[in-house]
PDB file of C-alpha atoms in Angstrom:
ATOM      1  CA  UNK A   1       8.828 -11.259  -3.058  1.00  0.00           C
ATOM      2  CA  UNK A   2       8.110 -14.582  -5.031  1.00  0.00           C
ATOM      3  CA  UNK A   3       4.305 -14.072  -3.686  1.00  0.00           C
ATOM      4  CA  UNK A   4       2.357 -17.396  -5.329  1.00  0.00           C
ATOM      5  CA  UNK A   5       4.102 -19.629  -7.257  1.00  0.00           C
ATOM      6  CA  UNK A   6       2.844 -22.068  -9.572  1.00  0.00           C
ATOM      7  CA  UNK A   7       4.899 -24.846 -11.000  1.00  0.00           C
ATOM      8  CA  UNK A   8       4.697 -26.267 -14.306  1.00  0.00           C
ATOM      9  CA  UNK A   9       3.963 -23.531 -16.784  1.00  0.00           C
ATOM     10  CA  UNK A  10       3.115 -25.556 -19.341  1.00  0.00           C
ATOM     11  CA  UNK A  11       2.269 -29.277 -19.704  1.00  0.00           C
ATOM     12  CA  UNK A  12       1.051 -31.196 -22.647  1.00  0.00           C
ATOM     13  CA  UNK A  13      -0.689 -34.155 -21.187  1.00  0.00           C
ATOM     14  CA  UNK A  14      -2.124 -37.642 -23.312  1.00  0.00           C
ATOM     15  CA  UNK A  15      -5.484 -38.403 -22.419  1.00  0.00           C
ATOM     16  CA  UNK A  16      -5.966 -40.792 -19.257  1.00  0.00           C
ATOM     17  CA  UNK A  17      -2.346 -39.482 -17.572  1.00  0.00           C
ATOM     18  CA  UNK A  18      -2.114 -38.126 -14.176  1.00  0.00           C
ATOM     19  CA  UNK A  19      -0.649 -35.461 -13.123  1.00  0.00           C
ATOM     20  CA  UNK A  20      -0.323 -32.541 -10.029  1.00  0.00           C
ATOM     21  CA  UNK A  21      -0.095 -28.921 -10.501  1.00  0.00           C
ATOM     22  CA  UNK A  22       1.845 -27.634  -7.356  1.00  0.00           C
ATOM     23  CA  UNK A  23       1.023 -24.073  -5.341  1.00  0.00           C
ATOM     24  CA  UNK A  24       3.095 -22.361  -2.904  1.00  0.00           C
ATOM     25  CA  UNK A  25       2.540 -18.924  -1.101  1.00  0.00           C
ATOM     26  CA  UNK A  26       4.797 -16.842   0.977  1.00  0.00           C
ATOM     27  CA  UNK A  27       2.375 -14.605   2.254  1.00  0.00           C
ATOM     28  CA  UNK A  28       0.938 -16.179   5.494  1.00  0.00           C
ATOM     29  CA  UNK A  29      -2.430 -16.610   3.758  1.00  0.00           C
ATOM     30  CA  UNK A  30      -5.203 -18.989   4.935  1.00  0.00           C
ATOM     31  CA  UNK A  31      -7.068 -19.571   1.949  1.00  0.00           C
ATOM     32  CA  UNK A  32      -6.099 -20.817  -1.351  1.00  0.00           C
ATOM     33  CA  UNK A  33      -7.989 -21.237  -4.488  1.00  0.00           C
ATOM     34  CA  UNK A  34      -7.570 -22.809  -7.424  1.00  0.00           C
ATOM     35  CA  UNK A  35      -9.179 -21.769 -10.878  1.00  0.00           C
ATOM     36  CA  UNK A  36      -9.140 -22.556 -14.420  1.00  0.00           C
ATOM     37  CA  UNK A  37      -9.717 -19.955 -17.488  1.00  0.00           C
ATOM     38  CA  UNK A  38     -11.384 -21.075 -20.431  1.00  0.00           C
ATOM     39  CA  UNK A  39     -11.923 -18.801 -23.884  1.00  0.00           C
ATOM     40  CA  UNK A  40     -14.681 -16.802 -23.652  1.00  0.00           C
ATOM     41  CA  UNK A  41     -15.354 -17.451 -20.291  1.00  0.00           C
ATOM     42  CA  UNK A  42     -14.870 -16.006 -16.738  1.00  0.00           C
ATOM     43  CA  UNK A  43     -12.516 -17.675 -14.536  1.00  0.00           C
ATOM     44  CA  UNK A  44     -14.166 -20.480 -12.338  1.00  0.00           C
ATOM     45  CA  UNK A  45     -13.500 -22.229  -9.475  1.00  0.00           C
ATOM     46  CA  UNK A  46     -12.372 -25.384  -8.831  1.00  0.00           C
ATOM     47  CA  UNK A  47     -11.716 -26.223  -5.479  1.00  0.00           C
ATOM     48  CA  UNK A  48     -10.986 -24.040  -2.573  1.00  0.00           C
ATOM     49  CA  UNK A  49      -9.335 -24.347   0.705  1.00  0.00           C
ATOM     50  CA  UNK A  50     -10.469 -21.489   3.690  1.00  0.00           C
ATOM     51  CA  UNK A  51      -7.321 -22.777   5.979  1.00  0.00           C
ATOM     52  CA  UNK A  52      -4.821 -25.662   5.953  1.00  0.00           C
ATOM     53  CA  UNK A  53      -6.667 -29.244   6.498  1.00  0.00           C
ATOM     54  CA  UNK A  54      -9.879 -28.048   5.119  1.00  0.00           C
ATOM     55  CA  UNK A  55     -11.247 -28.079   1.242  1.00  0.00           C
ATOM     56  CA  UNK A  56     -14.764 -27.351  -0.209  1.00  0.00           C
ATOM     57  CA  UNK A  57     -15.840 -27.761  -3.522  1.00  0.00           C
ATOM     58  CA  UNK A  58     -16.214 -25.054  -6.271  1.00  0.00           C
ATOM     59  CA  UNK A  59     -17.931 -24.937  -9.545  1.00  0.00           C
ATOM     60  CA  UNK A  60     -16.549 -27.334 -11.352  1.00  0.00           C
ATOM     61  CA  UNK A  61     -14.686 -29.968  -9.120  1.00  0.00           C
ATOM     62  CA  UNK A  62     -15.123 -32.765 -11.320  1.00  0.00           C
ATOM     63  CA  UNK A  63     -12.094 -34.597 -12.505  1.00  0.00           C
ATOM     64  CA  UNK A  64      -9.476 -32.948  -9.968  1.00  0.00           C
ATOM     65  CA  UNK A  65      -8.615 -33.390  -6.000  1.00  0.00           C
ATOM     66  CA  UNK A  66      -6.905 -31.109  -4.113  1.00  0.00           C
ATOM     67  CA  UNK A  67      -4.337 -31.609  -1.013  1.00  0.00           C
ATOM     68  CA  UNK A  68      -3.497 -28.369   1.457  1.00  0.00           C
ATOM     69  CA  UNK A  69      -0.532 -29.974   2.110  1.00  0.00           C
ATOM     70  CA  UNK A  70       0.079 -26.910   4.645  1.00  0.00           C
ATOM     71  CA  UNK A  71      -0.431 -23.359   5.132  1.00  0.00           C
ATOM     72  CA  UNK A  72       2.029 -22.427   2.347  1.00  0.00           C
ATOM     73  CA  UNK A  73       0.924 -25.151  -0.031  1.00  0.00           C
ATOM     74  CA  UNK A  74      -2.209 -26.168  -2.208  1.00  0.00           C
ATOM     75  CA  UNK A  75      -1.978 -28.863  -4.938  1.00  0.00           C
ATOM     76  CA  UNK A  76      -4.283 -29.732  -7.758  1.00  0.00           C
ATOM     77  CA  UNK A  77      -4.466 -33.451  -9.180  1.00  0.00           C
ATOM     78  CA  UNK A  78      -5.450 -34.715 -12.463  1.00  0.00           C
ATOM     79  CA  UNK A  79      -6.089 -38.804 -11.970  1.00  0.00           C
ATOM     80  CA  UNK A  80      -7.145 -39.508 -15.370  1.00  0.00           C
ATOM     81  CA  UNK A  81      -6.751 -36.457 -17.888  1.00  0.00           C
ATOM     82  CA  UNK A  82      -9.447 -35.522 -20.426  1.00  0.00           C
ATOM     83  CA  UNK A  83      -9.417 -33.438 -23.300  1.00  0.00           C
ATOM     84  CA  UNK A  84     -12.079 -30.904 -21.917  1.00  0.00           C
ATOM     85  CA  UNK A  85      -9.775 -29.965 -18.794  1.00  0.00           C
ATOM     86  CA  UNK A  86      -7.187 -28.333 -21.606  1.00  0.00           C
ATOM     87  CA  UNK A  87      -7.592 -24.737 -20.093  1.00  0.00           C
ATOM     88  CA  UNK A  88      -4.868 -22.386 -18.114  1.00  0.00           C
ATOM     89  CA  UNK A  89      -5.174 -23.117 -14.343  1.00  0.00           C
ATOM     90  CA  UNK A  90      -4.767 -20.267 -11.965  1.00  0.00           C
ATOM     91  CA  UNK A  91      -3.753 -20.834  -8.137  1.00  0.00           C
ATOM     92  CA  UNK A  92      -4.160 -17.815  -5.870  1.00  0.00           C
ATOM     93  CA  UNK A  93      -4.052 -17.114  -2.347  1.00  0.00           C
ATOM     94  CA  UNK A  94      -5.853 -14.723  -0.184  1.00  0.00           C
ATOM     95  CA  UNK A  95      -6.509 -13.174   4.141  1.00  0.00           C
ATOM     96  CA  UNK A  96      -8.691 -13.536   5.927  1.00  0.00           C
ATOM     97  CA  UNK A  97     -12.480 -11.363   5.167  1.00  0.00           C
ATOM     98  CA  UNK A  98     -14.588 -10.991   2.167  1.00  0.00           C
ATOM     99  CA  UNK A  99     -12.888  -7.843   1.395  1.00  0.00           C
ATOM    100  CA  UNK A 100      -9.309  -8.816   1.512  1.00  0.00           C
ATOM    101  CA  UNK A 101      -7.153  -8.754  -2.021  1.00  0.00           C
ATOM    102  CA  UNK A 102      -6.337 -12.535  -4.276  1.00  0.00           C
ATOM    103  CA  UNK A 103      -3.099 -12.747  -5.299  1.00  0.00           C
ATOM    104  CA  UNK A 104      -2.647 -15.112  -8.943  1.00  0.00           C
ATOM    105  CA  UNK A 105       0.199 -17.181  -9.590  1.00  0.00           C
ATOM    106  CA  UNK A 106       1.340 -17.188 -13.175  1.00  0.00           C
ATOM    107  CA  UNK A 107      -0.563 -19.884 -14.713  1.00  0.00           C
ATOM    108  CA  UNK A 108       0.064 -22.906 -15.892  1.00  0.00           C
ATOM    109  CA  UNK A 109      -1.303 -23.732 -19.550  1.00  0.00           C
ATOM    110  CA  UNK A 110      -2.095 -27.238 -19.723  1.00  0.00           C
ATOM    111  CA  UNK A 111      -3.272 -29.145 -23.295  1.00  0.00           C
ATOM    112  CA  UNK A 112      -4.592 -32.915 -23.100  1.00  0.00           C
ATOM    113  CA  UNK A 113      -4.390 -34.081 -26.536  1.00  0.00           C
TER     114      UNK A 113
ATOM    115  CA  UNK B   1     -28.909 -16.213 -11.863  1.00  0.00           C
ATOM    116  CA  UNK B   2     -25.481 -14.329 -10.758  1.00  0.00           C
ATOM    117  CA  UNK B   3     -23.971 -12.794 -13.607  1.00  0.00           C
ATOM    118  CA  UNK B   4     -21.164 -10.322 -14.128  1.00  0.00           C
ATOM    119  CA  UNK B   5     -21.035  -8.856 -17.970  1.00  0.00           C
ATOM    120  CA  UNK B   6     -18.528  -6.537 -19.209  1.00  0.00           C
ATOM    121  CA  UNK B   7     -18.720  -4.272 -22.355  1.00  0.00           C
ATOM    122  CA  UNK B   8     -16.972  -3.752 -24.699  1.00  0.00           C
ATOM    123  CA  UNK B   9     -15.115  -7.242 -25.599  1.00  0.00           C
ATOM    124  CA  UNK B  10     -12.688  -5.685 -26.923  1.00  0.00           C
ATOM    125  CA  UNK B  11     -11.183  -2.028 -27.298  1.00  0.00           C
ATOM    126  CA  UNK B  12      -8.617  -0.482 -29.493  1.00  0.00           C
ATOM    127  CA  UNK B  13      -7.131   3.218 -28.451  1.00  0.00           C
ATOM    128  CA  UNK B  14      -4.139   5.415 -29.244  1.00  0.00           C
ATOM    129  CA  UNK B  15      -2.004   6.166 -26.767  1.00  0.00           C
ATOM    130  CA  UNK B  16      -2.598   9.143 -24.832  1.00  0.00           C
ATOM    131  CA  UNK B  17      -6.372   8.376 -25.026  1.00  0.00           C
ATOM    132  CA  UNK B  18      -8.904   7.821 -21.898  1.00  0.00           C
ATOM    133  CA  UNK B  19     -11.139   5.147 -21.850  1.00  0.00           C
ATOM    134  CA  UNK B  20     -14.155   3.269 -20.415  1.00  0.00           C
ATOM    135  CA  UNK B  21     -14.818   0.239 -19.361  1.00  0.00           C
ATOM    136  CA  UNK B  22     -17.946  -1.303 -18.012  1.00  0.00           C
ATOM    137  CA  UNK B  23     -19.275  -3.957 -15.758  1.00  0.00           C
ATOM    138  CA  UNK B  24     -23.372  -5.133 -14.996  1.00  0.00           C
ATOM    139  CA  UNK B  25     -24.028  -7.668 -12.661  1.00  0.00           C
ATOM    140  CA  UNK B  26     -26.966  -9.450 -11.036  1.00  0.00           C
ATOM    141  CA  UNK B  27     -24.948 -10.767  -8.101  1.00  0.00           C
ATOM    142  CA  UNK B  28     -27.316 -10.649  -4.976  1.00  0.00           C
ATOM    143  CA  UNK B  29     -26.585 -10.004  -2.122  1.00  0.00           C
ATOM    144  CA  UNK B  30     -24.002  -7.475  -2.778  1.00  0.00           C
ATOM    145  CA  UNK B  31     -20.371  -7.534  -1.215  1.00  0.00           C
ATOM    146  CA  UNK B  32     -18.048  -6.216  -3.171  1.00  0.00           C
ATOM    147  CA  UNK B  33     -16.486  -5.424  -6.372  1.00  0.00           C
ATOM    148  CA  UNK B  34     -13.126  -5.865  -7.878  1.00  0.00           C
ATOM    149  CA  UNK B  35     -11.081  -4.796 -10.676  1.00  0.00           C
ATOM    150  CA  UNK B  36      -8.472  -6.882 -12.240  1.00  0.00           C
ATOM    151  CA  UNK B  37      -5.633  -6.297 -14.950  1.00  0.00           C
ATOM    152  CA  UNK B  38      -4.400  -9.626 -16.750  1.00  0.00           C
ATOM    153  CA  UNK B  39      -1.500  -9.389 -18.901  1.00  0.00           C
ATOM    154  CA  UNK B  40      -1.038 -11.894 -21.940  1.00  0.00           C
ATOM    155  CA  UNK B  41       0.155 -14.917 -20.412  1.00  0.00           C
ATOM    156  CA  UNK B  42       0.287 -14.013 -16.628  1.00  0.00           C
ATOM    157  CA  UNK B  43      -2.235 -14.191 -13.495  1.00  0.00           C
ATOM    158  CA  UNK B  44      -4.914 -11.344 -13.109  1.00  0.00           C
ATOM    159  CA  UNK B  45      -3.408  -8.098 -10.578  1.00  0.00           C
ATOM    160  CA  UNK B  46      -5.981  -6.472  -8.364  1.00  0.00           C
ATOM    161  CA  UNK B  47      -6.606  -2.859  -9.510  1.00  0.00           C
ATOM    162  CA  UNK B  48      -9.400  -1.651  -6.993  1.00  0.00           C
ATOM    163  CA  UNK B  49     -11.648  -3.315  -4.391  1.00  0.00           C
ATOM    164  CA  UNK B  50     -15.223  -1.499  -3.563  1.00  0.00           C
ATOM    165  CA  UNK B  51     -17.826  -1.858  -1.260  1.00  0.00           C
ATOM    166  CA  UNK B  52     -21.193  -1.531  -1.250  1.00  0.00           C
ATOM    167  CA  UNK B  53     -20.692   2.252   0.290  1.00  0.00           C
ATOM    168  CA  UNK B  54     -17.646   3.066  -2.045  1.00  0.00           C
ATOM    169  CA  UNK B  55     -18.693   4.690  -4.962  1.00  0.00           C
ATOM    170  CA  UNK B  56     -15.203   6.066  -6.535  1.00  0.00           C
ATOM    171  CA  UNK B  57     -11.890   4.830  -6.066  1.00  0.00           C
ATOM    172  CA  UNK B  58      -8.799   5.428  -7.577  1.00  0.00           C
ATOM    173  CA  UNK B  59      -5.297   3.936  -8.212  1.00  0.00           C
ATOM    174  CA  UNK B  60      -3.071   6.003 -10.261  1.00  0.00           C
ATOM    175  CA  UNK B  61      -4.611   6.066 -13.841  1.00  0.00           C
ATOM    176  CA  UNK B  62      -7.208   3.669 -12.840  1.00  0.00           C
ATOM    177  CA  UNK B  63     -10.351   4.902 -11.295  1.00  0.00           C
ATOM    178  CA  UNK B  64     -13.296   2.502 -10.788  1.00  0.00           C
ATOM    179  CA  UNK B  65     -16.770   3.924 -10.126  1.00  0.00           C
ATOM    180  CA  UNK B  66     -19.969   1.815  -8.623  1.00  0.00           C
ATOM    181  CA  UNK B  67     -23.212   2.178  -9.008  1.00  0.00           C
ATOM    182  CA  UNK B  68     -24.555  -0.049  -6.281  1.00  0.00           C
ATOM    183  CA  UNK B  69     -28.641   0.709  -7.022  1.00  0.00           C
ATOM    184  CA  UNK B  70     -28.302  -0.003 -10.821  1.00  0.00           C
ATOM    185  CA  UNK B  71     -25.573  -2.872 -10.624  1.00  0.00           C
ATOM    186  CA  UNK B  72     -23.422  -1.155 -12.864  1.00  0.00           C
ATOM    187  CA  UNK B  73     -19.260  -0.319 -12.574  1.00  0.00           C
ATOM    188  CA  UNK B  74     -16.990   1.375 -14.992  1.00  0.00           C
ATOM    189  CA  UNK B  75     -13.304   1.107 -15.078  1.00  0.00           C
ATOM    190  CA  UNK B  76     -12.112   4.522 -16.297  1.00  0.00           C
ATOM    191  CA  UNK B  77      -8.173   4.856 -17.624  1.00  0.00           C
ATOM    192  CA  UNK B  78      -6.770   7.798 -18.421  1.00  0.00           C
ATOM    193  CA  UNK B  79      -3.528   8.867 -20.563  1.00  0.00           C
ATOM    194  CA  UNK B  80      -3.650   5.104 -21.859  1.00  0.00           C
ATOM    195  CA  UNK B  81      -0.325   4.051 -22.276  1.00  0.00           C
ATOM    196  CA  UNK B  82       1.314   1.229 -24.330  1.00  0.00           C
ATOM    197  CA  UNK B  83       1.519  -1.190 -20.984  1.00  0.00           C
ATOM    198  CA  UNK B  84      -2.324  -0.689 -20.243  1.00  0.00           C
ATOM    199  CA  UNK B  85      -2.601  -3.449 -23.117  1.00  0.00           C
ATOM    200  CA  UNK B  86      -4.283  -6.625 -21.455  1.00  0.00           C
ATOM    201  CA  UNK B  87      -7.281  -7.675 -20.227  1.00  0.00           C
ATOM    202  CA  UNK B  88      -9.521  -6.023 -17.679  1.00  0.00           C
ATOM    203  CA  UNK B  89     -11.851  -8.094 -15.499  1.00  0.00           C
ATOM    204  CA  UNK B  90     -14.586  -7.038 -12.933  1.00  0.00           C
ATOM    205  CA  UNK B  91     -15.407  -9.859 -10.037  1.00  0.00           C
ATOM    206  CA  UNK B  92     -18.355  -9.731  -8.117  1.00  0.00           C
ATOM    207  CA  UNK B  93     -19.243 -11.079  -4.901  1.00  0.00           C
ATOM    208  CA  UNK B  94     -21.715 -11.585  -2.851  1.00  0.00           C
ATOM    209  CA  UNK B  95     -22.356 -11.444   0.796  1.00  0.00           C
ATOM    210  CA  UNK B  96     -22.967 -14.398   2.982  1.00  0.00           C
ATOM    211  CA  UNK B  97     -21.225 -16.658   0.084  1.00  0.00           C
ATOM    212  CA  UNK B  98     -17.804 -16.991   1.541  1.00  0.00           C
ATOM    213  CA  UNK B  99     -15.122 -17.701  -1.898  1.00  0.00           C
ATOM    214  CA  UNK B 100     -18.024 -16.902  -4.187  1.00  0.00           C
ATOM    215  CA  UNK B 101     -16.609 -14.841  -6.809  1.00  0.00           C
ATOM    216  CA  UNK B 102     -18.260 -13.953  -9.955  1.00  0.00           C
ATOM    217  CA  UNK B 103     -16.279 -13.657 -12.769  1.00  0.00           C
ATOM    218  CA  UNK B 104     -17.215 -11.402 -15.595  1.00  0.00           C
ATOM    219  CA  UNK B 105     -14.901 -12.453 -19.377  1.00  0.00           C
ATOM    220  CA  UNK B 106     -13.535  -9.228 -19.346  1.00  0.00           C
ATOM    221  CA  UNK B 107     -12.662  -6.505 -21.963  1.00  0.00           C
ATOM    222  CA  UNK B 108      -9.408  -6.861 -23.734  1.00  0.00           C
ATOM    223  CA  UNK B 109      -7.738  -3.857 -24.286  1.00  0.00           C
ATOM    224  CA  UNK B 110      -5.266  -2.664 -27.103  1.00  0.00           C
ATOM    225  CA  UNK B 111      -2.797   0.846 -26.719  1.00  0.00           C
ATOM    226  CA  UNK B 112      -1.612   1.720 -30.199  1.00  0.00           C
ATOM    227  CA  UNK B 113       1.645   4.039 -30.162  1.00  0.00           C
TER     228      UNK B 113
END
């Protein structure tokens, strides 16, 4: 029952670098989120995707893309790191209705120094 | 402006000990209501999920209450035990926003043996 997975863990990235932060569910879900988590603050959202070959905005979109690669998968890119995306990033996937349950992947701390 | 605030920040009980936790929000309109435990270092785990006609539900330990006329929830643990350490986070959301969660920064808990 691996659920969502979220690969790296951790990542220490210079400023201006690129890099993806990969997603993968085994659950049969249609939407996908991702999130970061900030001190002191709520978890927000990033970018979303309701089924496979559609995204929408969140939040704070600014300085990431997203690819549903398919159902199963939902990727987060970083073209040019900055300093103020250090923060933990959250994937999670959830069914179908307002009322359904998210399930979180592990994290994955990342630090642009 | 939707909000979702949680009191206390932070708690410190022995074990053994019940304890409260509680959520205000200003999220309009209404859908539902989620509790979430988030251990150090790992994705938040759904607790409870209530709608605007639930106004008690339990899961094991955990019972959530909602007070859907004053916007108010309380998380309510009883016979804390050592692994109840983490933090506890209420999401709000609201109907007709489809993916709009509110976070709320959640009240970090410590069990003392």
């Amino acid at each position: 029952n691996a659920g969502v997975t979220q690969t790296p863990k951790f990542q220490v990235l210079k400023t201006g670098q690129s890099m993806t932060l990969q997603c993968a569910q085994d659950m049969n879900h249609n939407s996908m989120y991702w999130y970061r988590q900030d001190p002191g603050m709520g978890l927000r959202l990033i970018y979303y995707s309701a089924s496979e070959g559609t995204t929408d905005k969140g939040e704070v979109p600014n300085g990431y893309n997203v690819s549903r690669l398919n159902k199963r998968e939902f990727s987060l890119r970083l073209e040019s790191a900055a300093p103020s995306q250090t923060s933990v990033y959250f994937c999670a996937s959830g069914g179908i209705g307002m009322n359904t349950e998210a399930f979180f992947g592990q994290g994955t701390r990342l630090t642009v120094v | 402006k939707n909000q979702v605030e949680q009191s206390p920040q932070s708690l410190i009980i022995l074990e053994g000990k019940n304890c409260t936790l509680q959520c205000n929000y200003t999220v309009s309109p209404f859908s539902n209501l989620r509790w979430y435990k988030q251990d150090t270092g790992r994705g938040p785990v759904s607790l409870t999920i209530m709608t605007f006609s639930e106004n008690t539900k339990s899961n094991g330990r955990y019972t959530a209450t909602l007070d859907a006329d004053t916007k108010q929830s309380s998380l309510h643990i009883t016979a804390s035990q050592l692994s109840d350490s983490a933090s506890y986070i209420c999401v709000v959301s609201a109907k007709g926003r489809t993916y709009k969660y509110i976070f709320g920064t959640g009240t970090r808990l410590k069990v003392l043996a």
